[in-house]
Amino acid sequence: AQSVTQPDIHITVSEGASLELRCNYSYGATPYLFWYVQSPGQGLQLLLKYFSGDTLVQGIKGFEAEFKRSQSSFNLRKPSVHWSDAAEYFCAVRPGYNKLIFGAGTRLAVHP
Amino acid sequence: GAVVSQHPSWVICKSGTSVKIECRSLDFQATTMFWYRQFPKQSLMLMATSNEGSKATYEQGVEKDKFLINHASLTLSTLTVTSAHPEDSSFYICSARDGRGSGEQYFGPGTRLTVT
């Protein structure tokens, strides 16, 4: 069965530091991959997505993610975190043209 | 960009009453809409997939008689929580899939339901 694992439930970083949020997926073929961000009490905003082609994808707000087939990973990165980046981040896979399967989420806290 | 709205954004109701939540795609047609439920500090769990003009497909463990879904038009889907109980209190989020191109899903802002 398809699944998504986000190993880190909670991460704290200092403002200006780099960030990497981990995501591993389980799927027989290459799925469509997504990263979403959710602020408290809000819906989800798409940060970036990977369908095919270049394995390093750029998103909004300075985020990027790299698809690594050999590791079944799609880690999210940002070189310098801002206090406004504090939120919940969800990795998701979409097997084919179907429903999204979400990971458990990683809550990011940013220290000034 | 594509916008999905939900109404109401929050609602408080008494136990035993029913509550209707609307999900609208504002600038695109959505042949498919999805309803998710999110408990505090947890991930989104898909409840059902709603296709315009046909019956919704419910995920395992979701009571279709309790969570009534209607997708009467290409821009509107509704979720009705019938005979609500305190355990139904949750954050309900809908998404709408754009039927064009890659079929990306766009999410609504969510509806917080509190049943007293």
Short mmCIF file of C-alpha atoms in Angstrom, two decimals:
data_model
loop_
_atom_site.label_atom_id
_atom_site.label_comp_id
_atom_site.label_asym_id
_atom_site.label_seq_id
_atom_site.Cartn_x
_atom_site.Cartn_y
_atom_site.Cartn_z
CA ALA A 1 0.00 0.00 0.00
CA GLN A 2 1.12 3.55 -0.62
CA SER A 3 2.31 5.48 2.39
CA VAL A 4 4.22 8.58 3.38
CA THR A 5 6.58 8.86 6.33
CA GLN A 6 7.70 12.10 7.89
CA PRO A 7 10.13 10.95 10.59
CA ASP A 8 10.35 14.25 12.40
CA ILE A 9 7.23 15.24 14.31
CA HIS A 10 8.66 18.50 15.58
CA ILE A 11 11.71 20.53 14.54
CA THR A 12 13.06 23.74 16.01
CA VAL A 13 15.55 25.92 14.19
CA SER A 14 16.96 29.38 14.71
CA GLU A 15 15.98 32.16 12.38
CA GLY A 16 18.46 32.36 9.53
CA ALA A 17 19.52 28.74 9.86
CA SER A 18 19.06 26.19 7.12
CA LEU A 19 16.21 23.69 7.19
CA GLU A 20 15.62 20.22 5.88
CA LEU A 21 12.37 18.33 6.43
CA ARG A 22 12.41 14.67 5.60
CA CYS A 23 9.86 12.71 3.62
CA ASN A 24 9.94 9.10 2.49
CA TYR A 25 7.28 7.39 0.45
CA SER A 26 6.30 3.89 -0.40
CA TYR A 27 5.00 3.29 -3.89
CA GLY A 28 5.82 0.90 -6.69
CA ALA A 29 6.31 3.52 -9.37
CA THR A 30 7.23 7.18 -9.33
CA PRO A 31 4.31 9.02 -7.79
CA TYR A 32 3.41 12.64 -7.96
CA LEU A 33 4.95 14.31 -4.88
CA PHE A 34 3.87 17.41 -3.01
CA TRP A 35 4.79 19.57 -0.06
CA TYR A 36 2.10 21.65 1.64
CA VAL A 37 2.28 24.15 4.47
CA GLN A 38 -0.49 24.79 6.99
CA SER A 39 -0.60 27.72 9.36
CA PRO A 40 -2.67 27.32 12.55
CA GLY A 41 -6.38 27.13 11.81
CA GLN A 42 -5.83 27.45 8.09
CA GLY A 43 -6.12 25.27 5.05
CA LEU A 44 -3.19 23.92 3.06
CA GLN A 45 -1.00 25.91 0.73
CA LEU A 46 1.02 24.17 -1.94
CA LEU A 47 4.74 24.86 -1.65
CA LEU A 48 5.95 22.76 -4.55
CA LYS A 49 5.35 19.59 -6.49
CA TYR A 50 7.23 17.01 -8.51
CA PHE A 51 5.72 15.20 -11.45
CA SER A 52 8.69 14.36 -13.66
CA GLY A 53 11.87 15.83 -15.12
CA ASP A 54 14.42 17.73 -13.06
CA THR A 55 14.62 16.10 -9.64
CA LEU A 56 15.31 19.40 -7.90
CA VAL A 57 12.17 21.48 -7.81
CA GLN A 58 11.78 25.05 -6.73
CA GLY A 59 8.75 26.27 -4.87
CA ILE A 60 7.33 29.36 -3.32
CA LYS A 61 8.75 31.20 -0.31
CA GLY A 62 12.30 30.10 -1.12
CA PHE A 63 11.66 26.38 -0.59
CA GLU A 64 13.05 23.60 -2.74
CA ALA A 65 12.81 19.82 -2.68
CA GLU A 66 14.82 17.05 -4.21
CA PHE A 67 13.38 13.78 -5.45
CA LYS A 68 15.71 10.84 -4.93
CA ARG A 69 14.36 7.69 -6.46
CA SER A 70 17.03 5.44 -4.95
CA GLN A 71 16.06 6.58 -1.46
CA SER A 72 12.33 7.00 -2.09
CA SER A 73 12.69 10.45 -0.60
CA PHE A 74 11.46 13.94 -1.31
CA ASN A 75 13.07 16.17 1.32
CA LEU A 76 12.15 19.82 1.64
CA ARG A 77 14.87 22.40 2.13
CA LYS A 78 15.30 26.09 2.72
CA PRO A 79 18.71 27.78 3.05
CA SER A 80 17.63 30.46 5.52
CA VAL A 81 14.51 30.17 7.65
CA HIS A 82 12.35 33.16 8.52
CA TRP A 83 10.19 33.45 11.63
CA SER A 84 7.12 33.43 9.38
CA ASP A 85 7.99 29.91 8.24
CA ALA A 86 6.80 28.50 11.56
CA ALA A 87 3.94 26.19 10.61
CA GLU A 88 3.01 22.57 9.97
CA TYR A 89 4.46 20.97 6.85
CA PHE A 90 2.91 18.01 5.10
CA CYS A 91 4.43 15.79 2.47
CA ALA A 92 1.98 14.01 0.20
CA VAL A 93 2.00 11.54 -2.63
CA ARG A 94 -0.58 11.06 -5.33
CA PRO A 95 -0.42 7.66 -6.99
CA GLY A 96 -1.46 8.42 -10.51
CA TYR A 97 -4.54 10.57 -11.01
CA ASN A 98 -6.01 9.80 -7.66
CA LYS A 99 -6.39 10.90 -4.08
CA LEU A 100 -3.61 12.44 -2.05
CA ILE A 101 -1.97 10.48 0.74
CA PHE A 102 -0.50 12.66 3.46
CA GLY A 103 2.31 12.12 5.89
CA ALA A 104 1.80 12.81 9.58
CA GLY A 105 3.29 16.27 9.28
CA THR A 106 6.26 18.08 10.79
CA ARG A 107 5.71 21.03 13.04
CA LEU A 108 8.37 23.69 12.58
CA ALA A 109 9.20 26.18 15.31
CA VAL A 110 11.57 29.07 14.65
CA HIS A 111 13.60 30.69 17.42
CA PRO A 112 14.48 34.37 17.03
CA GLY B 1 -4.63 31.17 -9.01
CA ALA B 2 -7.38 28.69 -8.28
CA VAL B 3 -9.40 29.47 -5.20
CA VAL B 4 -11.54 27.20 -3.09
CA SER B 5 -13.81 28.60 -0.43
CA GLN B 6 -15.55 26.95 2.49
CA HIS B 7 -18.52 28.16 4.45
CA PRO B 8 -18.83 28.53 7.32
CA SER B 9 -15.28 28.92 8.59
CA TRP B 10 -16.40 27.85 12.02
CA VAL B 11 -19.60 26.58 13.54
CA ILE B 12 -20.83 25.56 16.95
CA CYS B 13 -23.85 23.30 17.18
CA LYS B 14 -25.69 21.31 19.80
CA SER B 15 -25.47 17.58 20.02
CA GLY B 16 -28.12 15.89 17.87
CA THR B 17 -28.41 18.65 15.30
CA SER B 18 -27.12 18.59 11.72
CA VAL B 19 -24.59 20.91 10.17
CA LYS B 20 -23.95 21.62 6.50
CA ILE B 21 -20.55 22.73 5.20
CA GLU B 22 -20.15 24.13 1.69
CA CYS B 23 -17.12 23.86 -0.53
CA ARG B 24 -16.93 25.99 -3.68
CA SER B 25 -14.39 26.26 -6.46
CA LEU B 26 -14.47 29.94 -7.37
CA ASP B 27 -12.68 30.18 -10.68
CA PHE B 28 -12.55 26.70 -12.09
CA GLN B 29 -14.74 23.68 -12.57
CA ALA B 30 -14.14 20.77 -10.27
CA THR B 31 -15.45 17.44 -11.38
CA THR B 32 -13.99 15.93 -8.23
CA MET B 33 -13.89 17.28 -4.70
CA PHE B 34 -12.40 15.67 -1.64
CA TRP B 35 -13.40 15.95 2.00
CA TYR B 36 -10.78 15.59 4.72
CA ARG B 37 -10.95 15.56 8.48
CA GLN B 38 -8.12 16.76 10.67
CA PHE B 39 -7.87 16.21 14.41
CA PRO B 40 -5.71 18.58 16.47
CA LYS B 41 -2.03 18.21 15.70
CA GLN B 42 -2.68 15.36 13.30
CA SER B 43 -2.61 14.86 9.58
CA LEU B 44 -5.46 15.06 7.13
CA MET B 45 -7.52 11.94 6.75
CA LEU B 46 -9.52 11.54 3.57
CA MET B 47 -13.18 10.93 4.31
CA ALA B 48 -14.68 10.74 0.87
CA THR B 49 -14.29 11.58 -2.77
CA SER B 50 -17.13 13.50 -4.32
CA ASN B 51 -17.82 13.34 -8.04
CA GLU B 52 -20.21 15.73 -9.70
CA GLY B 53 -23.50 14.12 -10.50
CA SER B 54 -22.78 10.80 -8.85
CA LYS B 55 -22.59 9.24 -5.42
CA ALA B 56 -19.60 9.94 -3.26
CA THR B 57 -17.00 7.28 -2.56
CA TYR B 58 -16.33 6.92 1.14
CA GLU B 59 -13.12 5.73 2.74
CA GLN B 60 -13.18 2.68 4.95
CA GLY B 61 -14.56 3.43 8.39
CA VAL B 62 -16.43 6.59 7.38
CA GLU B 63 -20.18 6.38 7.94
CA LYS B 64 -21.87 7.54 4.77
CA ASP B 65 -25.21 7.97 6.51
CA LYS B 66 -23.64 10.28 9.03
CA PHE B 67 -21.53 12.31 6.65
CA LEU B 68 -23.78 13.10 3.71
CA ILE B 69 -22.03 14.45 0.65
CA ASN B 70 -23.71 16.15 -2.28
CA HIS B 71 -21.90 17.36 -5.37
CA ALA B 72 -24.70 18.88 -7.38
CA SER B 73 -22.67 21.17 -9.61
CA LEU B 74 -19.16 21.56 -10.97
CA THR B 75 -18.41 24.26 -8.42
CA LEU B 76 -20.17 23.15 -5.25
CA SER B 77 -19.98 20.20 -2.91
CA THR B 78 -21.60 20.01 0.50
CA LEU B 79 -20.86 17.90 3.55
CA THR B 80 -23.67 17.47 6.06
CA VAL B 81 -22.82 16.07 9.47
CA THR B 82 -26.07 14.51 10.65
CA SER B 83 -27.02 14.08 14.29
CA ALA B 84 -23.72 15.54 15.36
CA HIS B 85 -22.02 14.41 18.56
CA PRO B 86 -19.08 15.89 20.44
CA GLU B 87 -16.74 13.31 18.89
CA ASP B 88 -17.55 14.81 15.48
CA SER B 89 -15.86 18.03 16.55
CA SER B 90 -12.96 18.49 14.19
CA PHE B 91 -11.45 20.58 11.42
CA TYR B 92 -12.98 19.70 8.06
CA ILE B 93 -11.10 20.62 4.91
CA CYS B 94 -12.22 20.24 1.34
CA SER B 95 -10.20 20.26 -1.83
CA ALA B 96 -11.25 20.58 -5.43
CA ARG B 97 -9.47 19.03 -8.35
CA ASP B 98 -9.10 21.07 -11.47
CA GLY B 99 -10.23 18.88 -14.32
CA ARG B 100 -7.71 20.43 -16.70
CA GLY B 101 -4.04 19.60 -17.08
CA SER B 102 -2.42 17.69 -14.26
CA GLY B 103 -5.55 17.76 -12.14
CA GLU B 104 -4.00 19.55 -9.22
CA GLN B 105 -5.98 19.76 -5.99
CA TYR B 106 -6.67 23.12 -4.40
CA PHE B 107 -7.59 23.28 -0.74
CA GLY B 108 -10.18 25.31 1.04
CA PRO B 109 -9.40 27.17 4.28
CA GLY B 110 -11.22 24.63 6.41
CA THR B 111 -14.23 24.63 8.72
CA ARG B 112 -13.91 24.14 12.44
CA LEU B 113 -16.88 22.29 13.87
CA THR B 114 -17.52 22.22 17.60
CA VAL B 115 -20.38 20.10 18.90
CA THR B 116 -21.50 20.87 22.43
#
